[in-house]
PDB file of C-alpha atoms in Angstrom:
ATOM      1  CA  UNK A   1      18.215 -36.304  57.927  1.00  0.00           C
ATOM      2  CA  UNK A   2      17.800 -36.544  61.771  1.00  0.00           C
ATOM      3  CA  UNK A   3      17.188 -33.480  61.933  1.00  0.00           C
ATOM      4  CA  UNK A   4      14.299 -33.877  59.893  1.00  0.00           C
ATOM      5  CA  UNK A   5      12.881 -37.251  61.989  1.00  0.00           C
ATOM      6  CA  UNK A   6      13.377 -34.644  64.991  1.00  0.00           C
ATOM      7  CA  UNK A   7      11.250 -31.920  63.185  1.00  0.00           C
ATOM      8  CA  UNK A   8       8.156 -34.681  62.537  1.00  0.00           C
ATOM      9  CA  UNK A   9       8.379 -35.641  66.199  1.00  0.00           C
ATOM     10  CA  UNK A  10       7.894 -32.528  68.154  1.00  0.00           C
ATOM     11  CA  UNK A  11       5.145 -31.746  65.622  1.00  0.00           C
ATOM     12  CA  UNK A  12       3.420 -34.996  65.941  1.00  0.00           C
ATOM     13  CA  UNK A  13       4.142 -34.598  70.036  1.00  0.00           C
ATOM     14  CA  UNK A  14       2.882 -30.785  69.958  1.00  0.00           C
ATOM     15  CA  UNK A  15      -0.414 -32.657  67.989  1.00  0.00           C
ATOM     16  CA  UNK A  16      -0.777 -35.198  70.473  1.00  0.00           C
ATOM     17  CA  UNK A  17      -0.215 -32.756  73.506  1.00  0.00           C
ATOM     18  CA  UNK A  18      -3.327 -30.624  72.112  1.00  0.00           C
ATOM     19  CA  UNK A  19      -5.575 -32.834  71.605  1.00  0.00           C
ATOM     20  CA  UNK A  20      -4.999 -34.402  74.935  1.00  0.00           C
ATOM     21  CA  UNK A  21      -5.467 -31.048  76.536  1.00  0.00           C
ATOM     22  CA  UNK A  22      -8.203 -29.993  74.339  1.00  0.00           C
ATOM     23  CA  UNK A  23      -9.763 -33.349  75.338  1.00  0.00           C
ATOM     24  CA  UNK A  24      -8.935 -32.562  78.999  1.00  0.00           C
ATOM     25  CA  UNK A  25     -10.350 -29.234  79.032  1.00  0.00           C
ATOM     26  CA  UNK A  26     -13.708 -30.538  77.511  1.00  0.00           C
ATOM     27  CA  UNK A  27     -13.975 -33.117  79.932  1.00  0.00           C
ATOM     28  CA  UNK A  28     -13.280 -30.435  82.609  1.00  0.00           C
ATOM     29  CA  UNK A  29     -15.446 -28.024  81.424  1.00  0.00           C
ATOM     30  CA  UNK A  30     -17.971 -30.919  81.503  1.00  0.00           C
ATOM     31  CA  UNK A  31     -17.832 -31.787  85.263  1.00  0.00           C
ATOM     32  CA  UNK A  32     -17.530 -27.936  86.029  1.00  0.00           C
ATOM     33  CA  UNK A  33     -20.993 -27.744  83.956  1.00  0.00           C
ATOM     34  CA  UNK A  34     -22.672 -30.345  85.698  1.00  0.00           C
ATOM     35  CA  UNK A  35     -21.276 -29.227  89.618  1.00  0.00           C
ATOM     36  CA  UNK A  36     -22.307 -26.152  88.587  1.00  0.00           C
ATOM     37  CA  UNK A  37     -25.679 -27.293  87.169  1.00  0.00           C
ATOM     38  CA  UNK A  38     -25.681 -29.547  90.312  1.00  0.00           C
ATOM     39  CA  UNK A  39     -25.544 -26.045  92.179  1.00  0.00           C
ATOM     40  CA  UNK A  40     -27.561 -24.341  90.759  1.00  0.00           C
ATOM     41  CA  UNK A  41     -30.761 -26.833  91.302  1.00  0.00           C
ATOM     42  CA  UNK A  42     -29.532 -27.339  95.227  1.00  0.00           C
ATOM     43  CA  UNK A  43     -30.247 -23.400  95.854  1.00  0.00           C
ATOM     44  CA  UNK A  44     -33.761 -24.270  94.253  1.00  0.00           C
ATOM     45  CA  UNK A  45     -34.787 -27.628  95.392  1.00  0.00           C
ATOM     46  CA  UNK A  46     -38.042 -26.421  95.711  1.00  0.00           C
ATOM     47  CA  UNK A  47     -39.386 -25.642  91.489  1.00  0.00           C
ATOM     48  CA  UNK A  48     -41.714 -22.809  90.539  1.00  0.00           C
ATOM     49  CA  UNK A  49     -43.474 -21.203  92.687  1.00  0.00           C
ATOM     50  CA  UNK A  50     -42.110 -22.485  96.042  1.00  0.00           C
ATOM     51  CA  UNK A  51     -39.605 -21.447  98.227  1.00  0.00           C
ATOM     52  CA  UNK A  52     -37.691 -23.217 100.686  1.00  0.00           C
ATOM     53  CA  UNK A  53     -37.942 -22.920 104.361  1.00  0.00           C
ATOM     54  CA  UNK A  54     -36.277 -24.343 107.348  1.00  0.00           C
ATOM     55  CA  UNK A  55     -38.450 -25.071 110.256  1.00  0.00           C
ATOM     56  CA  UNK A  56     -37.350 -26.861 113.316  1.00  0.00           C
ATOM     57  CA  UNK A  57     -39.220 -29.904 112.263  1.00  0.00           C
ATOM     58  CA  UNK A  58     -37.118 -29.733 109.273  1.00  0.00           C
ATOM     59  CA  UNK A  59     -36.892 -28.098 105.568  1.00  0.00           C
ATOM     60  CA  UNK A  60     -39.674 -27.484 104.127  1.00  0.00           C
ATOM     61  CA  UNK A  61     -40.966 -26.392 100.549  1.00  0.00           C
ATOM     62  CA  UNK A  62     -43.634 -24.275 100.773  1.00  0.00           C
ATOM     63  CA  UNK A  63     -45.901 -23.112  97.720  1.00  0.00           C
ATOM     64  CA  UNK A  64     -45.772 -19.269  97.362  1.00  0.00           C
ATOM     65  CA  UNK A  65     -49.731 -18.965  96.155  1.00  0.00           C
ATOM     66  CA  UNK A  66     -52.776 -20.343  97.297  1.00  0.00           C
ATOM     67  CA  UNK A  67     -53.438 -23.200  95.303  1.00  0.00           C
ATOM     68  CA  UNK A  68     -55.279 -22.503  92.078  1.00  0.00           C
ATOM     69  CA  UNK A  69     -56.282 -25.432  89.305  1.00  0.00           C
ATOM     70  CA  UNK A  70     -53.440 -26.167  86.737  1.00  0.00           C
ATOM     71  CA  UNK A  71     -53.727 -25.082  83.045  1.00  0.00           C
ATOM     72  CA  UNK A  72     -54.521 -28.739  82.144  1.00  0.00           C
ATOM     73  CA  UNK A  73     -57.509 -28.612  84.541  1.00  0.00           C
ATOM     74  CA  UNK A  74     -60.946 -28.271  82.412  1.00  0.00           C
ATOM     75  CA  UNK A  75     -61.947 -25.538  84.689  1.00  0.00           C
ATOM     76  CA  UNK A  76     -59.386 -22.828  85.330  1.00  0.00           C
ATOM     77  CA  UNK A  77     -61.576 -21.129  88.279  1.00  0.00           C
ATOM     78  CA  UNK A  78     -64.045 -23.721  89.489  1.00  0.00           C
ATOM     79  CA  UNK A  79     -67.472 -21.716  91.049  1.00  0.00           C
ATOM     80  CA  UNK A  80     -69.038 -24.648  92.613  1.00  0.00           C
ATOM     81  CA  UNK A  81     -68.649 -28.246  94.318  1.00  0.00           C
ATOM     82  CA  UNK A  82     -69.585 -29.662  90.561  1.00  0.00           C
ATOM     83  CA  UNK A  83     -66.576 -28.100  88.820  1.00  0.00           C
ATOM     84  CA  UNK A  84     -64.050 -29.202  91.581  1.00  0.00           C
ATOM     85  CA  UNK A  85     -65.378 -32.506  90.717  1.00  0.00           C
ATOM     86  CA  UNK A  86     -64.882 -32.328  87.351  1.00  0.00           C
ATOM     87  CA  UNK A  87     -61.364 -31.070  87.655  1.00  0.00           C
ATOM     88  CA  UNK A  88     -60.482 -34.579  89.621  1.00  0.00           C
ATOM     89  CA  UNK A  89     -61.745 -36.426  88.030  1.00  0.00           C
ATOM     90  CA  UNK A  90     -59.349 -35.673  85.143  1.00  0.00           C
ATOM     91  CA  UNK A  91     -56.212 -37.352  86.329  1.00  0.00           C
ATOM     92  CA  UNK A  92     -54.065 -34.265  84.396  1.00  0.00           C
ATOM     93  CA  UNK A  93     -55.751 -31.496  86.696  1.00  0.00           C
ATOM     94  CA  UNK A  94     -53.752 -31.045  90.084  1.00  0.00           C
ATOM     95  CA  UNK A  95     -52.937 -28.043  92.098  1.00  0.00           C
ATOM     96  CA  UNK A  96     -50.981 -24.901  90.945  1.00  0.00           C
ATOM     97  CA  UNK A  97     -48.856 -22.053  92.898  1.00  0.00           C
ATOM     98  CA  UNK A  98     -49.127 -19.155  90.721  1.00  0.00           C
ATOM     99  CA  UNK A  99     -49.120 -15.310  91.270  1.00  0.00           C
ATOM    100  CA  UNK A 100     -52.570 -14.118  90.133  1.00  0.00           C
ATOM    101  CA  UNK A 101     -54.792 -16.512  90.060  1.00  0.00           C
ATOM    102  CA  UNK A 102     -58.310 -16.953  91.869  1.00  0.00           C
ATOM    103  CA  UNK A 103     -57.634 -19.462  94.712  1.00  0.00           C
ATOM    104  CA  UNK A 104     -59.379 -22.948  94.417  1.00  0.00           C
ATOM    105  CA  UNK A 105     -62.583 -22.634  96.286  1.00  0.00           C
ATOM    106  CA  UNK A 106     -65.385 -25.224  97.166  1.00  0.00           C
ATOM    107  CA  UNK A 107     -62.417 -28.151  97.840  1.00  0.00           C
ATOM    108  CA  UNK A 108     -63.230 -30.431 100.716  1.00  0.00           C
ATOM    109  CA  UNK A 109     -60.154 -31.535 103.195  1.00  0.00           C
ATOM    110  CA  UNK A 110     -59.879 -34.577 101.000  1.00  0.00           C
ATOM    111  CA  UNK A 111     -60.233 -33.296  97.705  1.00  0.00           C
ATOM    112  CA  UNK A 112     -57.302 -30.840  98.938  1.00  0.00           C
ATOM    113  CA  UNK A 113     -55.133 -34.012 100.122  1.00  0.00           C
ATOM    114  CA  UNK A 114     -55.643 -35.505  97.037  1.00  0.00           C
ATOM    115  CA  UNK A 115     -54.690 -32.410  94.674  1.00  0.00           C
ATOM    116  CA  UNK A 116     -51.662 -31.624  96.377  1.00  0.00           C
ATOM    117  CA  UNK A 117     -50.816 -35.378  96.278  1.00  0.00           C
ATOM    118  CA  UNK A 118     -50.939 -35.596  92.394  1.00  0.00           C
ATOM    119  CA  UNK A 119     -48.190 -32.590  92.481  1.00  0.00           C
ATOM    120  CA  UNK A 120     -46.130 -34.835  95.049  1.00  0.00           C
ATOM    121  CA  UNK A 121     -47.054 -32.736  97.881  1.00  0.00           C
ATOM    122  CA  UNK A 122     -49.524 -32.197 100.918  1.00  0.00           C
ATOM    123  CA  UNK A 123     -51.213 -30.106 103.191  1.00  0.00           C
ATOM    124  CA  UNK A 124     -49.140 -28.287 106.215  1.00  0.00           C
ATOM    125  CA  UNK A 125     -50.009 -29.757 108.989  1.00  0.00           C
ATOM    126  CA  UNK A 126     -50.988 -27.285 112.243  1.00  0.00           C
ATOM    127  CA  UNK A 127     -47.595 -26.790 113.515  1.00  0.00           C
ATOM    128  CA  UNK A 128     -46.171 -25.927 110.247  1.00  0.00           C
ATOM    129  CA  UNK A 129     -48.730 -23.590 109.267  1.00  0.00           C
ATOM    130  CA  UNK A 130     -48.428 -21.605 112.386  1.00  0.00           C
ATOM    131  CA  UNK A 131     -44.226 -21.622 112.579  1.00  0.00           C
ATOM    132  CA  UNK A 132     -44.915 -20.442 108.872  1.00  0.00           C
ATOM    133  CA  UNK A 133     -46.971 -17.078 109.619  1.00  0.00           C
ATOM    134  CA  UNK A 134     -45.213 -16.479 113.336  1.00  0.00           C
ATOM    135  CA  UNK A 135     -42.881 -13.455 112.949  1.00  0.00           C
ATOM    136  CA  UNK A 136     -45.045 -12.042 110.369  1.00  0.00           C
ATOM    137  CA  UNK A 137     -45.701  -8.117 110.589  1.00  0.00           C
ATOM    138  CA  UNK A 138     -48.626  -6.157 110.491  1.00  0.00           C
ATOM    139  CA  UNK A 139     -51.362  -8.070 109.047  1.00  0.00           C
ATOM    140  CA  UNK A 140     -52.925  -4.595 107.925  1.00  0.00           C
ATOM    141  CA  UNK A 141     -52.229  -5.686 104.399  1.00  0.00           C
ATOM    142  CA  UNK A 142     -53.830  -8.679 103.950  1.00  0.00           C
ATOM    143  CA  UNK A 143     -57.442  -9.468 102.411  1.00  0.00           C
ATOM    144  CA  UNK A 144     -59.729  -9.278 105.622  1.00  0.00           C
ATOM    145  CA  UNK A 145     -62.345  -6.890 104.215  1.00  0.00           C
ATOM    146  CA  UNK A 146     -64.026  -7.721 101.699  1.00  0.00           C
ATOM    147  CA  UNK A 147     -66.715  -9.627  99.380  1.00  0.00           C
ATOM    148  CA  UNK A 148     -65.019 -12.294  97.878  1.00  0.00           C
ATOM    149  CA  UNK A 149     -60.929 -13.599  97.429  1.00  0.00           C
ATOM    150  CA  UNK A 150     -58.690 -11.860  95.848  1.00  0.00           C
ATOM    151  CA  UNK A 151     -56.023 -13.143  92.867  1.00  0.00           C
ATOM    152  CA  UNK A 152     -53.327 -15.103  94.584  1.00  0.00           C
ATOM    153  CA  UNK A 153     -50.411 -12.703  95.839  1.00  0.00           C
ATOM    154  CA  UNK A 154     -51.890  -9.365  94.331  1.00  0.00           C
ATOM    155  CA  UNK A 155     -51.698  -7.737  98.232  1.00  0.00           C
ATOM    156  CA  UNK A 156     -48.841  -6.854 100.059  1.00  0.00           C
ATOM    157  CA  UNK A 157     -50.334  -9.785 102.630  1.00  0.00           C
ATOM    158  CA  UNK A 158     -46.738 -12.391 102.548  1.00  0.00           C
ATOM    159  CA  UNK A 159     -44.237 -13.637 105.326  1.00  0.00           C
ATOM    160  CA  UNK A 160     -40.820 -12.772 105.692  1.00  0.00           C
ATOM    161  CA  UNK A 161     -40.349 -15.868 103.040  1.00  0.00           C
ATOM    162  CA  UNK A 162     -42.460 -14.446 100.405  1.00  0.00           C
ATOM    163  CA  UNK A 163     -45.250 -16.818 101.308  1.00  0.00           C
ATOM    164  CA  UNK A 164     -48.285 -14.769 100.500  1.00  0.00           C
ATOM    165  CA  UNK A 165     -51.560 -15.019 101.578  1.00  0.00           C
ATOM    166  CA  UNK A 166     -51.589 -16.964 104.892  1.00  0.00           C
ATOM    167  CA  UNK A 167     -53.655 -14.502 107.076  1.00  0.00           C
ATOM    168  CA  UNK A 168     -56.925 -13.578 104.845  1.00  0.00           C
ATOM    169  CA  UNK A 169     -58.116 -13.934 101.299  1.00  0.00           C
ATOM    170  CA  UNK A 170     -59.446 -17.712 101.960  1.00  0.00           C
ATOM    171  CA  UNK A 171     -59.012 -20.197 104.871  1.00  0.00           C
ATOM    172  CA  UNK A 172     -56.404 -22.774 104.488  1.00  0.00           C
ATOM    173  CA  UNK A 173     -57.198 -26.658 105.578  1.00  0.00           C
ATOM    174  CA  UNK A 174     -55.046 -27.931 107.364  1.00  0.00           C
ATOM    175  CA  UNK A 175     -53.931 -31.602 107.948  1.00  0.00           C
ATOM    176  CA  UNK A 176     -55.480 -32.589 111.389  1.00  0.00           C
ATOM    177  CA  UNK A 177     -58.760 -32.918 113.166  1.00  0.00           C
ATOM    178  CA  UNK A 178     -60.239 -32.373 116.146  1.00  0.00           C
ATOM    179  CA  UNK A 179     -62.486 -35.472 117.325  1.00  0.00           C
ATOM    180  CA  UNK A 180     -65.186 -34.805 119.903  1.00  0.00           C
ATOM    181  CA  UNK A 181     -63.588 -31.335 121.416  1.00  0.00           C
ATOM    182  CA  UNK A 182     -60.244 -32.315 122.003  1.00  0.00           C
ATOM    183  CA  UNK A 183     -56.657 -31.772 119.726  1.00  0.00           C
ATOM    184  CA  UNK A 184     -53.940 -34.037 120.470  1.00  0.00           C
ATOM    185  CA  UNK A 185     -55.907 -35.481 123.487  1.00  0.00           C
ATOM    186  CA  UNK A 186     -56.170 -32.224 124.864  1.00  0.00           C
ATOM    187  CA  UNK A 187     -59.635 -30.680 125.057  1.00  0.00           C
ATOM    188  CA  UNK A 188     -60.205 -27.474 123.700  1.00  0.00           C
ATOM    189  CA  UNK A 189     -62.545 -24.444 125.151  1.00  0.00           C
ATOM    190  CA  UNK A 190     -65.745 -23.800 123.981  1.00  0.00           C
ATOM    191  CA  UNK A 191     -65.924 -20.767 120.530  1.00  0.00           C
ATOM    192  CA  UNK A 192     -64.394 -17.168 121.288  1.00  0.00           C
ATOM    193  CA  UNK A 193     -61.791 -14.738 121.411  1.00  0.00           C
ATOM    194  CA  UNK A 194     -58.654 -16.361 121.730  1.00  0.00           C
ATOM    195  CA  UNK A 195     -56.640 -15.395 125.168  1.00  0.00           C
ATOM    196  CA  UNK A 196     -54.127 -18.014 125.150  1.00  0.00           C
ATOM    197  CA  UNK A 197     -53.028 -20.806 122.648  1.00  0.00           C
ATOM    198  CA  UNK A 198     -50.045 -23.664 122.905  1.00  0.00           C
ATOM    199  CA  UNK A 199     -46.606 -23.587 121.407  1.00  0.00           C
ATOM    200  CA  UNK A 200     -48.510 -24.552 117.777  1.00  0.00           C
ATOM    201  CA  UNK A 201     -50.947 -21.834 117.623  1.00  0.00           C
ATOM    202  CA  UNK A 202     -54.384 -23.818 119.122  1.00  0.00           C
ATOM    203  CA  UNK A 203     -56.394 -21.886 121.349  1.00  0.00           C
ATOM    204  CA  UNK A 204     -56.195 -22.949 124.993  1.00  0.00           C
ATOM    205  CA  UNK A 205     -58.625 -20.357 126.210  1.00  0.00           C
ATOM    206  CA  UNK A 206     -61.510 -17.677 124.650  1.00  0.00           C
ATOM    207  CA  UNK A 207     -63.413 -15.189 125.958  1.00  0.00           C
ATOM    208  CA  UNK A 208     -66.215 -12.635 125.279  1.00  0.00           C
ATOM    209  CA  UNK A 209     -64.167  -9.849 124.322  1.00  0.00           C
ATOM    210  CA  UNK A 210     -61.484  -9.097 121.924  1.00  0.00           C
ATOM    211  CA  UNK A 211     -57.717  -9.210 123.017  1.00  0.00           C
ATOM    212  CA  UNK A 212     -55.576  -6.877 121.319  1.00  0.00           C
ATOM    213  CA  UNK A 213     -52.129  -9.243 122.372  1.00  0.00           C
ATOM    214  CA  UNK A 214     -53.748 -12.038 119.869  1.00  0.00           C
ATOM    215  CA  UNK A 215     -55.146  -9.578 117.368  1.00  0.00           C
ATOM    216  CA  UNK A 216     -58.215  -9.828 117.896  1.00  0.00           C
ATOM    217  CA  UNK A 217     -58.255 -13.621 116.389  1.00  0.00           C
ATOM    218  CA  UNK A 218     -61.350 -15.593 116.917  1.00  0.00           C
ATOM    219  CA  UNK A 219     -62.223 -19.187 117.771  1.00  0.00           C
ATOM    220  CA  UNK A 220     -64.767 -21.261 116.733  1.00  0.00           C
ATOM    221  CA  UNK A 221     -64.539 -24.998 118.205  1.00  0.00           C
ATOM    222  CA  UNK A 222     -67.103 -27.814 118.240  1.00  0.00           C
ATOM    223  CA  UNK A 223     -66.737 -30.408 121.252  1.00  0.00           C
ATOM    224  CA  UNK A 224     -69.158 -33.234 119.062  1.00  0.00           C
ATOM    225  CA  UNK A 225     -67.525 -35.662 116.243  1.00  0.00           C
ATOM    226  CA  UNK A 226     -64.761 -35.639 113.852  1.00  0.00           C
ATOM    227  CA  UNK A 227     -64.297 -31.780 112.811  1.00  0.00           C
ATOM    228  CA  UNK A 228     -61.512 -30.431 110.422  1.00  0.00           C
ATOM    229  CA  UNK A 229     -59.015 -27.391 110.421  1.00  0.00           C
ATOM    230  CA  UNK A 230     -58.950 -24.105 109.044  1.00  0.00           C
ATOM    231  CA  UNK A 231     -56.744 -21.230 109.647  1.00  0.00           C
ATOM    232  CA  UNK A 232     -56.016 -18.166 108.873  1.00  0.00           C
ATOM    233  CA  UNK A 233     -59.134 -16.319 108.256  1.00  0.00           C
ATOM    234  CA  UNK A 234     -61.095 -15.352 104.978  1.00  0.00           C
ATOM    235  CA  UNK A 235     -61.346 -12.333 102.765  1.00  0.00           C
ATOM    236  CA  UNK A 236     -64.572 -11.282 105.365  1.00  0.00           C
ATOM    237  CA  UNK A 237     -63.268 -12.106 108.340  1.00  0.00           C
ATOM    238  CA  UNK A 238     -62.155  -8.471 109.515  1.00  0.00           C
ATOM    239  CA  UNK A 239     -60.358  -8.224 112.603  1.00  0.00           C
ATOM    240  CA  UNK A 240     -61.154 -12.085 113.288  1.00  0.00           C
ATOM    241  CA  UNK A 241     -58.761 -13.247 111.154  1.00  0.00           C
ATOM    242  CA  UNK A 242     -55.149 -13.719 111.705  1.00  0.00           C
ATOM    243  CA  UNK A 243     -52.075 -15.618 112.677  1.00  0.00           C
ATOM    244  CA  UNK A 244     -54.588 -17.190 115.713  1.00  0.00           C
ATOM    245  CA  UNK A 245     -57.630 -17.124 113.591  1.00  0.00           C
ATOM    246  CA  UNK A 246     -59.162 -20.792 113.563  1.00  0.00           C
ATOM    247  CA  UNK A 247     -61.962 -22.821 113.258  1.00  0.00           C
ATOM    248  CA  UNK A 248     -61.651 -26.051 114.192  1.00  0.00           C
ATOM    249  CA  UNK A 249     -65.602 -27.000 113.774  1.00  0.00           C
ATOM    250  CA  UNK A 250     -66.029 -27.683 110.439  1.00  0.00           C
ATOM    251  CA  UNK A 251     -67.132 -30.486 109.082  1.00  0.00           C
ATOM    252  CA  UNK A 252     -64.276 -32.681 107.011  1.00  0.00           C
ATOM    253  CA  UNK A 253     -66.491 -32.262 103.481  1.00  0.00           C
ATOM    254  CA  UNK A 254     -67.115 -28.690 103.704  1.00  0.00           C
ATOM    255  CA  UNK A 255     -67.195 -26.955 100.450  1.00  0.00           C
ATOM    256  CA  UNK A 256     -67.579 -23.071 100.509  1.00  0.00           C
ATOM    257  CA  UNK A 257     -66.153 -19.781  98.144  1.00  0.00           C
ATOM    258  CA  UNK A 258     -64.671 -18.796 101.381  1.00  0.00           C
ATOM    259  CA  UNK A 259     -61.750 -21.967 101.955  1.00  0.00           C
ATOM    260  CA  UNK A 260     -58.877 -23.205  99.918  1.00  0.00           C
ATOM    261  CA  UNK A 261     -55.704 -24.746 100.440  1.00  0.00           C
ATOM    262  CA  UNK A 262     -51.985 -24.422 100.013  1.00  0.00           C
ATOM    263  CA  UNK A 263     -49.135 -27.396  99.369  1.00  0.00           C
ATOM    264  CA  UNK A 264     -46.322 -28.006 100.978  1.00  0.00           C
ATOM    265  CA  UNK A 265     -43.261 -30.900 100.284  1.00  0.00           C
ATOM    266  CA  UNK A 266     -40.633 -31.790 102.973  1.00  0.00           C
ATOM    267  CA  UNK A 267     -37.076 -32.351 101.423  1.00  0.00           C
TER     268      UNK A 267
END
C-alpha cells in the first residue's frame, strides 16, 4: 500500500517537474527570442535602404539612393515644378531610397527639407556630406557625362559604405547657405577652379585653370544675398564635378532636372 502512495508521488512529482521545465524553457526561449530580435534590429538601426555610418560628429544613417517619390506619391517620377507640388501636397507622398529609380528632380531646398522630414529625416548638412564622399576612389564611374540622370544606384558611382551616387547623376542640396559671399562668417573667393578648400570641403581659393590635386572640381560662388548649397556635381558636369564640386550661388527656390536630394537621420 505505501508502496503504491510512493508510486503516485514520483509520477505526480516527475509531472510537476516537466511542466515547470517545459514552462521554463518557453519562457527562456522567449527572452532568447526577443535579445536576439533585440540584436538583430541594433545591427540595422537604420531600415531599408540606409546604412549606418559613424562620422566624428556622430552616427549617422545615411539613405543609400538619391531620393525618389514614394509609391504612395501620385507621381512616381515628377517632370516639372507642378508635379513636385502635387506630390506635397498629398500628406502620404514623402521621400524614398530605392535602387533604380529616377531621382526626384525640380525640388527646391525647402521642398527637400520638408520631404525628408515626413520620413523623420533631413538633409546632410556640408560637413557631413563631404566626410561622406572623402576616401572615395576613382570617381571614373560615376554619371558625369551625359544628357540627363541616371536610375538611382545603376553605376558603379558609391562610397566605401555603399552610398551611391554622391559625385554625379544630380546635385545634392545641402543644409546651409551662404549669405552675401561668406560661409560660416568666412568669405568665400569669387567662381573657379578650386585650389584649396577647409577641413569641410568649401573652397578657400579658385583659379583659371584646372588642378589635377582637386580633380578638376569647379566653383561657382555668388558674394550678393542669401544663396543655397549644392554639391557634388550633375550627370553633365564632366570633369567639374566631384568630391569638391560646388555651387554655392543658387538661389534657395531653384527648381531644375539637374538637382535632387538625399536624407539622412542621426541616431
Amino acid at each position: 500500500m505505501k508502496k503504491w502512495h510512493k508510486t503516485v508521488l514520483v509520477v505526480i512529482g516527475a509531472v510537476v517537474f516537466s511542466t515547470v521545465a517545459i514552462q521554463a524553457s518557453d519562457v527562456l526561449r522567449s527572452i532568447d527570442g526577443n535579445l536576439l530580435g533585440l540584436a538583430l534590429e541594433s545591427e540595422s538601426p537604420c531600415g531599408d535602404g540606409a546604412v549606418l555610418v559613424n562620422l566624428s560628429s556622430g552616427a549617422l544613417c545615411v539613405d543609400q539612393f538619391e531620393a525618389a517619390p514614394s509609391v504612395k506619391c501620385p507621381f512616381v517620377n515628377p517632370a516639372s515644378e507642378l508635379e513636385t507640388q502635387q506630390n506635397i501636397n498629398d500628406f502620404n507622398c514623402a521621400a524614398s531610397s530605392e535602387l533604380e529609380r529616377t531621382p526626384w528632380r525640380y525640388v527646391s531646398l525647402q521642398q527637400a527639407q520638408q520631404l525628408c522630414a515626413r520620413s523623420g529625416k533631413r538633409l546632410p548638412n556640408n560637413d557631413e556630406w563631404y566626410a561622406l564622399v572623402s576616401g572615395m576612389g576613382d570617381p571614373a564611374t560615376c554619371q558625369t557625362d551625359s544628357v540627363a540622370a541616371a536610375p538611382t544606384g545603376s553605376s558603379g558611382c558609391a562610397t566605401y559604405a555603399g552610398v551611391h551616387d554622391m559625385i554625379g547623376n544630380v546635385w545634392e542640396w545641402i543644409d546651409g547657405e551662404v549669405v552675401d559671399g561668406q560661409y560660416n562668417n568666412r568669405p568665400v573667393p569669387g567662381s573657379g577652379y578650386v585650389q584649396l578648400v577647409d577641413a569641410d570641403g568649401v573652397v578657400l581659393e579658385t583659379g583659371s585653370r584646372g588642378n589635377q590635386e582637386y580633380g578638376n572640381d569647379y566653383a561657382s560662388t555668388d558674394g550678393v544675398g542669401v544663396r543655397g548649397m549644392v554639391r557634388g556635381g550633375f550627370y553633365g558636369s564632366g570633369e567639374d564635378a566631384g568630391l569638391y564640386a560646388q555651387n554655392i550661388a543658387v538661389s534657395l527656390d531653384l527648381k531644375t532636372p539637374g538637382v535632387g536630394f538625399r536624407c539622412v537621420k542621426s541616431i
